[in-house]
CSV table of C-alpha atoms in Angstrom, one decimal:
chain,number,residue,atom,x,y,z
B,26,MET,CA,0.0,0.0,0.0
B,27,ARG,CA,1.1,3.6,-0.7
B,28,TYR,CA,0.3,6.8,1.0
B,29,GLY,CA,-0.4,10.2,-0.6
B,30,THR,CA,1.6,13.3,0.1
B,31,VAL,CA,4.2,12.6,2.9
B,32,LEU,CA,6.1,15.2,4.9
B,33,SER,CA,8.9,14.6,7.3
B,34,GLY,CA,9.3,16.3,10.7
B,35,CYS,CA,10.7,16.2,14.2
B,36,PHE,CA,8.5,14.8,16.9
B,37,ALA,CA,8.0,17.3,19.8
B,38,GLU,CA,5.3,15.9,22.1
B,39,ARG,CA,2.2,13.8,22.4
B,40,PRO,CA,-0.4,15.7,24.5
B,41,ASN,CA,-2.8,12.7,24.4
B,42,ARG,CA,-2.9,9.3,22.6
B,43,PHE,CA,-4.7,10.8,19.6
B,44,ILE,CA,-2.5,13.9,19.0
B,45,ALA,CA,1.1,14.7,18.3
B,46,LEU,CA,2.9,18.0,17.9
B,47,VAL,CA,5.5,17.8,15.1
B,48,ASP,CA,7.9,20.5,13.8
B,49,THR,CA,8.2,20.5,10.1
B,50,ALA,CA,9.5,22.8,7.3
B,51,GLU,CA,6.0,24.2,7.1
B,52,GLY,CA,5.9,25.0,10.9
B,53,ARG,CA,4.6,23.1,13.9
B,54,GLN,CA,1.8,20.7,13.0
B,55,VAL,CA,-0.9,19.2,15.2
B,56,CYS,CA,-1.2,15.7,13.9
B,57,HIS,CA,-3.5,12.7,14.3
B,58,VAL,CA,-1.6,9.7,15.6
B,59,LYS,CA,-2.9,6.6,13.7
B,60,ASN,CA,-2.0,4.4,16.6
B,61,THR,CA,-3.5,4.5,20.1
B,62,GLY,CA,-0.9,2.2,21.6
B,63,ARG,CA,1.7,3.6,24.0
B,64,CYS,CA,4.6,3.7,21.5
B,65,ARG,CA,6.7,5.2,24.2
B,66,GLU,CA,9.9,3.8,22.8
B,67,LEU,CA,9.1,5.3,19.4
B,68,LEU,CA,7.6,8.7,20.0
B,69,VAL,CA,10.5,10.3,21.8
B,70,PRO,CA,11.4,14.0,21.5
B,71,GLY,CA,13.6,14.7,18.5
B,72,ALA,CA,12.6,11.5,16.6
B,73,THR,CA,12.2,11.9,12.8
B,74,VAL,CA,8.6,11.1,11.9
B,75,TYR,CA,6.6,11.0,8.7
B,76,LEU,CA,3.2,12.6,8.2
B,77,GLU,CA,0.6,12.0,5.5
B,78,ARG,CA,-1.5,15.0,4.5
B,79,ALA,CA,-5.2,14.3,5.0
B,80,GLU,CA,-7.4,14.3,1.9
B,81,ASN,CA,-10.2,16.2,3.7
B,82,PRO,CA,-9.2,19.9,3.8
B,83,ASN,CA,-11.8,20.6,6.5
B,84,ARG,CA,-10.4,18.1,9.0
B,85,LYS,CA,-9.2,19.5,12.4
B,86,THR,CA,-5.8,17.9,11.9
B,87,ALA,CA,-4.1,18.4,8.5
B,88,TYR,CA,-1.8,15.4,8.9
B,89,ASP,CA,-1.7,11.8,10.1
B,90,LEU,CA,1.5,10.5,11.8
B,91,ILE,CA,2.3,7.2,10.0
B,92,ALA,CA,6.0,6.3,10.5
B,93,VAL,CA,8.9,7.0,12.8
B,94,GLU,CA,12.7,6.4,12.7
B,95,LYS,CA,14.1,4.5,15.6
B,96,GLY,CA,17.8,4.8,15.1
B,97,SER,CA,18.5,3.3,11.7
B,98,LEU,CA,15.2,1.5,11.6
B,99,LEU,CA,12.1,2.9,9.9
B,100,ILE,CA,8.9,1.7,11.5
B,101,ASN,CA,5.4,2.1,10.1
B,102,MET,CA,3.1,2.8,13.1
B,103,ASP,CA,-0.2,3.3,11.3
B,104,ALA,CA,-2.6,0.9,13.1
B,105,GLN,CA,-4.8,0.7,10.0
B,106,ALA,CA,-1.9,-0.4,7.7
B,107,PRO,CA,-1.6,-4.1,8.8
B,108,ASN,CA,-5.2,-5.0,7.8
B,109,ARG,CA,-4.9,-3.0,4.5
B,110,VAL,CA,-1.6,-4.5,3.5
B,111,PHE,CA,-2.6,-8.0,4.5
B,112,GLY,CA,-5.9,-7.6,2.5
B,113,GLU,CA,-4.0,-6.5,-0.6
B,114,TRP,CA,-1.5,-9.3,-0.3
B,115,ALA,CA,-4.1,-12.0,0.5
B,116,ALA,CA,-6.3,-10.9,-2.5
B,117,VAL,CA,-3.5,-11.8,-5.0
B,118,GLY,CA,-2.8,-15.2,-3.4
B,119,GLY,CA,0.1,-14.2,-1.1
B,120,PHE,CA,-1.3,-15.8,2.0
B,121,LEU,CA,-3.2,-18.7,0.4
B,122,PRO,CA,-2.7,-19.5,-3.3
B,123,ASP,CA,-6.2,-20.9,-3.7
B,124,VAL,CA,-8.0,-17.9,-2.3
B,125,ILE,CA,-11.3,-17.2,-4.1
B,126,THR,CA,-12.8,-14.3,-2.1
B,127,VAL,CA,-11.5,-12.1,0.8
B,128,HIS,CA,-14.2,-11.0,3.3
B,129,PRO,CA,-12.9,-8.3,5.7
B,130,GLU,CA,-14.6,-7.7,9.1
B,131,TYR,CA,-16.1,-11.1,9.3
B,132,THR,CA,-18.5,-11.8,12.2
B,133,TYR,CA,-17.8,-15.1,13.9
B,134,GLY,CA,-19.2,-16.1,17.3
B,135,ALA,CA,-19.1,-13.1,19.6
B,136,SER,CA,-16.3,-11.3,17.7
B,137,ARG,CA,-15.6,-9.6,14.5
B,138,ILE,CA,-12.6,-11.4,12.9
B,139,ASP,CA,-10.4,-9.3,10.5
B,140,PHE,CA,-10.8,-11.6,7.5
B,141,CYS,CA,-12.5,-14.7,6.2
B,142,LEU,CA,-10.8,-16.1,3.1
B,143,ASP,CA,-12.9,-18.4,0.9
B,144,THR,CA,-10.7,-21.0,-0.6
B,145,SER,CA,-11.1,-24.2,-2.6
B,146,ARG,CA,-10.7,-26.1,0.7
B,147,GLY,CA,-13.3,-24.0,2.6
B,148,PRO,CA,-13.2,-20.9,4.7
B,149,HIS,CA,-10.1,-19.7,6.6
B,150,LEU,CA,-10.3,-17.1,9.4
B,151,VAL,CA,-7.5,-14.7,9.9
B,152,GLU,CA,-7.0,-12.2,12.7
B,153,VAL,CA,-4.2,-9.7,12.0
B,154,LYS,CA,-2.1,-8.0,14.6
B,155,GLY,CA,0.3,-5.2,13.8
B,156,VAL,CA,3.7,-5.2,15.6
B,157,THR,CA,5.7,-2.0,16.2
B,158,LEU,CA,7.6,-3.0,19.3
B,159,GLU,CA,11.2,-4.4,19.0
B,160,GLU,CA,14.4,-4.7,20.9
B,161,ASN,CA,17.7,-5.8,19.3
B,162,ARG,CA,15.8,-7.0,16.2
B,163,HIS,CA,13.4,-9.2,18.2
B,164,ALA,CA,9.8,-8.1,17.8
B,165,CYS,CA,7.1,-8.6,20.3
B,166,PHE,CA,3.4,-8.1,20.8
B,167,PRO,CA,1.5,-6.4,22.4
B,168,ASP,CA,3.0,-3.1,23.7
B,169,ALA,CA,0.0,-2.7,26.0
B,170,PRO,CA,-2.5,-5.2,27.5
B,171,THR,CA,-5.1,-6.2,25.0
B,172,GLU,CA,-8.2,-8.0,26.3
B,173,ARG,CA,-9.7,-7.7,22.8
B,174,GLY,CA,-6.7,-9.6,21.4
B,175,VAL,CA,-7.2,-12.4,23.9
B,176,LYS,CA,-10.9,-12.6,23.0
B,177,HIS,CA,-10.0,-12.9,19.3
B,178,ILE,CA,-7.6,-15.7,20.1
B,179,HIS,CA,-10.3,-17.6,21.9
B,180,GLU,CA,-12.6,-17.2,18.9
B,181,LEU,CA,-10.0,-18.6,16.6
B,182,GLN,CA,-9.5,-21.6,18.8
B,183,LYS,CA,-13.3,-22.2,18.9
B,184,ALA,CA,-13.3,-22.0,15.1
B,185,VAL,CA,-10.6,-24.7,14.8
B,186,GLU,CA,-12.4,-26.9,17.4
B,187,GLN,CA,-15.5,-26.7,15.2
B,188,GLY,CA,-13.5,-27.8,12.1
B,189,LEU,CA,-12.5,-24.6,10.5
B,190,SER,CA,-9.0,-23.3,9.6
B,191,ALA,CA,-7.7,-20.2,11.4
B,192,THR,CA,-4.6,-18.1,11.7
B,193,LEU,CA,-3.3,-15.4,14.0
B,194,PHE,CA,-1.1,-13.3,11.7
B,195,PHE,CA,1.5,-10.9,12.9
B,196,VAL,CA,2.3,-8.0,10.4
B,197,VAL,CA,5.6,-6.8,11.7
B,198,GLN,CA,5.6,-3.2,10.5
B,199,MET,CA,9.4,-2.9,10.0
B,200,PRO,CA,12.1,-4.8,8.1
B,201,GLY,CA,14.9,-7.1,9.2
B,202,MET,CA,13.4,-8.7,12.4
B,203,LEU,CA,14.8,-12.0,13.5
B,204,ASP,CA,11.6,-13.3,15.1
B,205,VAL,CA,8.4,-12.2,16.9
B,206,SER,CA,7.1,-13.4,20.3
B,207,PRO,CA,4.3,-12.7,22.8
B,208,ASN,CA,5.2,-9.9,25.2
B,209,ASP,CA,4.6,-11.9,28.4
B,210,ALA,CA,6.0,-9.1,30.6
B,211,THR,CA,3.3,-6.7,29.4
B,212,HIS,CA,0.3,-9.0,29.0
B,213,PRO,CA,0.9,-12.6,30.1
B,214,ALA,CA,-2.7,-13.6,29.4
B,215,PHE,CA,-2.2,-12.9,25.7
B,216,GLY,CA,0.8,-15.2,25.5
B,217,ALA,CA,-0.9,-17.9,27.4
B,218,ALA,CA,-4.0,-17.8,25.2
B,219,LEU,CA,-1.8,-17.8,22.1
B,220,ARG,CA,0.1,-20.9,23.2
B,221,THR,CA,-3.1,-22.7,24.1
B,222,ALA,CA,-4.7,-21.9,20.8
B,223,ALA,CA,-1.6,-22.9,18.8
B,224,ALA,CA,-1.6,-26.3,20.6
B,225,ALA,CA,-5.3,-26.6,19.6
B,226,GLY,CA,-4.4,-26.1,15.9
B,227,VAL,CA,-4.6,-22.4,15.3
B,228,GLN,CA,-1.8,-21.4,13.0
B,229,VAL,CA,0.5,-18.6,14.2
B,230,ARG,CA,2.5,-16.8,11.5
B,231,ALA,CA,4.4,-13.6,11.1
B,232,PHE,CA,5.8,-11.6,8.2
B,233,ASP,CA,8.0,-8.5,8.3
B,234,CYS,CA,7.5,-5.6,5.9
B,235,ALA,CA,9.4,-3.5,3.5
B,236,VAL,CA,8.8,0.1,4.7
B,237,THR,CA,9.5,3.5,3.2
B,238,PRO,CA,8.2,6.8,4.3
B,239,ASP,CA,5.3,6.6,1.9
B,240,SER,CA,4.7,2.8,1.5
B,241,ILE,CA,4.5,-0.5,3.3
B,242,ALA,CA,4.4,-4.0,1.8
B,243,ILE,CA,4.5,-7.6,3.1
B,244,HIS,CA,8.0,-8.9,2.7
B,245,GLY,CA,9.1,-12.2,4.2
B,246,GLU,CA,8.1,-14.8,6.8
B,247,ILE,CA,9.9,-14.7,10.2
B,248,PRO,CA,9.8,-17.3,13.0
B,249,VAL,CA,7.2,-17.0,15.8
B,250,ILE,CA,8.7,-17.9,19.2
B,251,LEU,CA,6.1,-19.2,21.5
């Protein structure tokens, strides 16, 4: 996926989880942060960030903050990007070669699962999780407790127990990661649920991404360490 007009800037502060102040060549911008996670290790004063100009000229914030440099690493932190990039990739057979139709926002049980892929072998449910947290090239998820994420894992496990195919899919929004694992220190219940679901037959896969200031694309599979 590609973004529109992108502007670089210097991150100044984040008054709340929705807003960031960024100094640019066009002056200080009040930006919408497209990620409500903590991102404390990313949005630090002085960090180089990238902003996409909003298409709606009447919007209160003229830009969305979509990416940040962490040292030499460029990280896409747009929370909407993982589903969009996975949907594009899945539609052309990147995830399953025999895909027929891709249904986003699929209601299953008590949850709305990100995707249901119709294939020649039957439906396949996919829940996508975007990953922006890393340390020494090891990525992990989540960066904050996510009860919603635990609920989704339980639904995937129920689907498998009822004879369907299901995958928890990590879109690692940066290149060059060695692996990804549950962040047990932040939310042990997520890791426990994921291990139980994997043992029950839920597939757990992860791909890193090629990232530029104005684009992100699924790149290559990396190991998931459970």
